[in-house]
Coordinates of C-alpha atoms (C1' of nucleotides) in Angstrom, one line a residue:
Chain A
M215 CA 61.2 72.2 159.9
K216 CA 61.3 75.8 160.9
I217 CA 65.0 76.6 162.8
A218 CA 65.5 79.9 164.3
T219 CA 68.2 81.8 165.8
Y220 CA 68.5 84.5 168.6
N221 CA 70.5 86.6 170.5
V222 CA 68.1 86.9 173.3
N223 CA 70.6 89.3 175.8
G224 CA 69.7 87.9 179.0
I225 CA 67.1 85.1 178.9
N226 CA 66.0 85.8 182.5
A227 CA 65.4 89.5 182.1
R228 CA 63.9 88.7 178.4
L229 CA 61.9 86.4 179.6
P230 CA 58.6 87.6 178.4
I231 CA 59.9 88.4 174.8
L232 CA 61.4 85.3 174.7
L233 CA 57.9 83.2 175.4
R234 CA 55.8 85.7 173.5
W235 CA 58.1 85.0 170.2
L236 CA 57.9 81.5 171.0
D237 CA 53.9 81.3 171.3
E238 CA 53.9 83.8 167.9
A239 CA 56.6 82.3 165.7
K240 CA 56.6 78.8 166.9
P241 CA 60.0 77.7 165.9
D242 CA 60.5 73.5 165.8
V243 CA 64.3 74.7 166.8
A244 CA 65.3 77.6 168.3
C245 CA 69.4 78.9 169.1
L246 CA 69.4 81.0 172.0
Q247 CA 72.7 82.8 172.8
E248 CA 73.9 85.6 175.5
L249 CA 71.5 83.7 178.0
K250 CA 73.6 85.9 180.6
A251 CA 72.8 83.0 183.2
P252 CA 74.7 80.2 185.3
Q253 CA 73.4 76.9 184.4
E254 CA 71.1 76.5 187.3
K255 CA 69.4 80.2 186.6
I256 CA 67.9 79.3 183.3
P257 CA 64.4 79.0 183.3
E258 CA 63.9 75.5 182.5
A259 CA 60.6 75.3 183.7
A260 CA 58.8 78.7 181.5
V261 CA 60.3 76.8 178.8
R262 CA 58.9 73.3 179.0
A263 CA 55.8 74.9 179.9
A264 CA 56.2 77.1 176.6
G265 CA 56.3 73.1 175.0
Y266 CA 59.8 73.3 174.5
G267 CA 62.3 70.6 175.6
A268 CA 66.0 72.6 176.0
A269 CA 69.7 71.7 176.3
W270 CA 71.9 74.7 177.5
H271 CA 75.3 75.9 178.2
G272 CA 74.9 78.4 181.0
Q273 CA 77.7 81.1 182.4
K274 CA 77.5 83.7 185.4
G275 CA 77.2 87.0 184.2
W276 CA 77.7 86.2 180.4
N277 CA 77.7 84.5 177.3
G278 CA 75.7 81.4 177.6
V279 CA 74.0 79.4 174.7
A280 CA 70.9 76.8 174.5
I281 CA 69.0 74.9 172.0
L282 CA 65.3 74.6 172.3
V283 CA 63.0 72.2 170.1
R284 CA 59.6 72.1 170.7
G285 CA 57.7 68.9 171.6
G286 CA 61.0 67.1 171.8
E287 CA 64.8 67.3 173.1
P288 CA 67.9 67.8 172.0
E289 CA 69.6 64.5 171.8
D290 CA 73.6 63.6 171.7
V291 CA 74.5 67.2 173.1
R292 CA 77.8 68.3 173.0
R293 CA 79.0 71.6 174.7
D294 CA 82.5 72.2 173.8
L295 CA 84.6 73.1 170.7
S296 CA 87.6 71.7 170.7
G297 CA 91.5 73.3 170.4
E298 CA 91.2 75.2 173.8
P299 CA 90.6 73.0 176.6
D300 CA 90.4 75.7 179.6
D301 CA 88.2 77.9 177.6
A302 CA 85.6 78.9 180.3
Q303 CA 83.3 81.1 177.8
S304 CA 80.2 79.1 177.1
R305 CA 79.9 79.7 173.9
Y306 CA 78.8 77.0 171.8
I307 CA 76.3 74.0 172.1
E308 CA 75.2 70.9 169.4
A309 CA 72.6 68.7 168.9
T310 CA 70.7 66.4 166.9
V311 CA 66.9 67.0 166.2
R312 CA 65.1 65.4 163.9
G313 CA 68.3 63.8 161.9
I314 CA 69.7 67.6 161.4
R315 CA 72.7 68.0 163.2
V316 CA 72.5 71.6 165.1
G317 CA 75.3 73.5 166.1
C318 CA 74.4 77.1 168.3
L319 CA 77.1 79.3 168.7
Y320 CA 78.0 82.5 170.1
L321 CA 81.2 84.2 168.0
P322 CA 83.2 86.5 170.5
N323 CA 82.8 90.0 169.7
G324 CA 86.8 90.9 169.9
N325 CA 86.4 94.3 170.5
P326 CA 88.6 96.2 171.2
L327 CA 91.1 95.3 168.5
P328 CA 94.2 95.1 168.8
G329 CA 94.2 93.1 171.9
P330 CA 93.3 89.6 173.8
K331 CA 90.0 89.8 172.7
F332 CA 90.4 90.2 169.2
D333 CA 93.4 87.2 169.3
Y334 CA 90.5 85.3 171.1
K335 CA 88.2 86.2 168.0
L336 CA 90.3 85.2 165.8
R337 CA 91.3 81.9 167.4
W338 CA 87.4 81.1 168.2
L339 CA 87.1 81.4 164.2
D340 CA 89.8 78.7 163.7
R341 CA 88.3 76.5 165.8
L342 CA 84.8 76.8 164.5
A343 CA 86.2 76.0 161.3
T344 CA 87.9 73.0 162.4
R345 CA 84.4 71.6 163.9
A346 CA 82.8 72.4 160.4
A347 CA 85.3 70.7 158.4
E348 CA 84.8 67.7 160.9
L349 CA 80.8 67.8 160.4
L350 CA 81.4 68.3 156.7
D351 CA 83.1 65.3 156.5
E352 CA 80.2 63.4 158.2
G353 CA 78.3 64.5 155.6
G354 CA 75.1 64.7 157.0
A355 CA 72.5 67.4 157.4
V356 CA 74.0 70.0 159.5
V357 CA 73.3 73.7 160.7
L358 CA 75.3 76.1 162.2
A359 CA 73.4 79.2 163.2
G360 CA 74.0 82.0 165.9
D361 CA 75.4 85.2 166.2
Y362 CA 78.6 85.0 164.4
N363 CA 79.4 88.6 165.3
V364 CA 80.3 89.0 161.6
I365 CA 79.5 91.9 159.2
P366 CA 80.6 89.6 156.1
T367 CA 79.8 92.5 153.3
D368 CA 78.8 95.8 153.0
L369 CA 75.7 94.9 151.7
D370 CA 75.3 93.9 155.5
V371 CA 76.0 97.0 157.1
Y372 CA 73.6 100.3 157.0
N373 CA 76.8 102.8 156.9
P374 CA 80.3 100.3 156.3
A375 CA 82.7 103.1 156.9
R376 CA 80.9 104.0 160.3
W377 CA 82.7 100.5 161.3
V378 CA 85.9 100.2 159.1
N379 CA 87.7 99.9 162.7
D380 CA 85.5 97.6 164.6
A381 CA 85.8 93.8 165.1
L382 CA 82.9 93.2 163.5
F383 CA 84.0 94.6 160.2
Q384 CA 88.1 93.7 160.1
P385 CA 89.5 92.1 157.0
E386 CA 90.7 89.2 158.6
V387 CA 87.6 88.5 160.0
R388 CA 85.2 89.1 157.1
E389 CA 88.0 86.5 155.1
A390 CA 87.8 84.0 158.1
F391 CA 83.6 84.1 157.8
R392 CA 84.5 83.9 154.1
R393 CA 86.9 80.8 153.8
L394 CA 84.3 78.5 156.6
V395 CA 81.2 79.5 153.7
D396 CA 83.1 78.7 150.9
S397 CA 84.5 75.4 152.6
G398 CA 81.2 74.1 151.7
W399 CA 78.3 75.6 153.5
A400 CA 75.4 78.0 152.3
D401 CA 74.8 81.0 154.2
A402 CA 71.1 80.7 154.0
V403 CA 69.8 84.2 153.8
R404 CA 71.8 85.0 150.9
S405 CA 71.1 81.6 149.4
L406 CA 67.3 83.3 148.8
H407 CA 68.1 86.8 149.0
P408 CA 71.0 87.5 147.1
T409 CA 71.1 91.5 147.0
E410 CA 68.4 92.1 149.5
R411 CA 69.5 94.3 152.8
I412 CA 68.8 92.1 156.2
Y413 CA 69.5 93.2 159.1
T414 CA 69.7 91.3 162.5
F415 CA 70.7 93.6 165.2
Y416 CA 70.3 97.3 166.0
D417 CA 72.1 99.1 168.3
Y418 CA 70.2 100.7 171.3
F419 CA 72.5 103.5 170.8
R420 CA 71.3 106.7 168.6
N421 CA 67.6 105.2 167.6
A422 CA 69.3 102.6 165.4
F423 CA 66.3 100.7 164.9
G424 CA 63.9 103.9 164.2
R425 CA 66.4 105.2 161.6
N426 CA 67.2 100.8 160.3
A427 CA 70.7 101.2 161.0
G428 CA 71.4 98.0 161.6
L429 CA 73.8 94.7 160.5
R430 CA 73.3 91.5 159.9
I431 CA 75.6 89.3 162.2
D432 CA 73.7 86.3 163.2
H433 CA 73.6 83.3 160.5
L434 CA 72.7 80.2 159.7
L435 CA 75.0 78.3 157.5
L436 CA 73.8 75.5 156.0
S437 CA 75.6 72.0 154.7
P438 CA 75.2 70.5 151.4
A439 CA 73.1 67.7 152.3
L440 CA 70.8 70.4 154.1
A441 CA 71.3 73.2 151.5
P442 CA 68.6 71.8 148.9
R443 CA 66.0 71.4 151.4
L444 CA 65.8 74.9 152.5
S445 CA 62.2 76.3 151.2
A446 CA 62.3 80.2 153.2
V447 CA 64.1 82.2 155.3
G448 CA 63.4 85.4 157.2
V449 CA 63.9 88.0 160.3
D450 CA 61.4 88.9 162.5
R451 CA 62.2 92.3 162.4
D452 CA 58.9 93.3 164.1
V453 CA 60.2 91.9 167.8
R454 CA 62.6 94.2 167.8
G455 CA 60.0 97.0 168.1
W456 CA 58.6 95.3 171.5
E457 CA 59.5 97.1 174.6
K458 CA 62.0 95.4 176.1
S459 CA 63.5 93.4 173.2
S460 CA 66.8 91.7 172.6
D461 CA 69.0 94.3 170.2
H462 CA 69.5 91.3 168.2
V463 CA 66.2 90.1 165.8
P464 CA 64.8 85.8 165.5
T465 CA 66.2 85.1 162.1
W466 CA 64.8 81.8 160.5
I467 CA 65.1 79.3 157.9
E468 CA 62.2 77.0 156.6
I469 CA 63.7 73.0 155.7
A470 CA 61.7 71.0 153.8
D471 CA 61.1 67.1 155.0
A472 CA 63.6 64.9 153.6
Chain B
dA253 C1' 87.4 109.7 168.7
dT254 C1' 83.7 109.0 172.2
dG255 C1' 78.9 109.1 174.1
dC256 C1' 74.5 107.3 173.3
dC257 C1' 71.3 101.8 175.7
dT258 C1' 70.7 97.8 178.5
dA259 C1' 72.0 93.7 181.7
dT260 C1' 74.9 91.7 185.0
dT261 C1' 77.7 92.0 189.6
dA262 C1' 77.8 93.4 193.4
dT263 C1' 77.0 98.3 195.9
dT264 C1' 76.5 102.8 193.1
dA265 C1' 80.3 101.9 190.4
dA266 C1' 82.4 98.6 186.9
dT267 C1' 82.3 95.7 182.8
dA268 C1' 80.7 93.6 178.2
dG269 C1' 77.8 94.5 174.5
dA270 C1' 78.8 95.6 169.1

DNA sequence: ATGCCTATTATTAATAGA
């Protein structure tokens, strides 16, 4: 079973890219972020014609997340992350797919800092940690996949010095991510490739992709019940080179049958 | 220290992304 996460940066602007990638990569589950479309303007018919059932949490203008299931439907969908009942930002969706609980998240960027956006990012990390602990308590097979907007270590950024003042690389953000992982999760990419430079994002600016000036900020965290079934991980780096691509790269794992 | 590029919203300029 192949589970992927992909920040599409506008699902309507990116629809040809998304459909081509689904056709070529054939993920069984695709967690999408930054749909940039309200609930009623997600291109559901095109997604279904490509062979995918879907559940999504849209928002006008920004954010928006979706879970796509090849030849099936997401079950028991929830779209909220507890802790901030009035939160209007669509950044989380969770569903069950063939016995695996899939959380799809788009963590706030947090720039500029200090300021309310950075404070919101820290609160969101707390809320995610709370949900993650609940899921661990349930003991099942879980993957938390998405755009975390966190650079975990120096190995995950082409030039650490350039990012020290950025919200993605702040010590408290990195520590919060580390605490989350250490509470019982496996960072799938690092489980199989502990020392390799693997990037999932390349800025549109400054020919970042051409220079391989990337970041690893899209992550898949696996619960203890799921981690032993991990058989492969990868990034579809070539997708970033397609014309009109997202600035993110699809990132995926292969899970063996239970 | 900031712009660079790209998408959305709403009307040609602002906001957000990372």
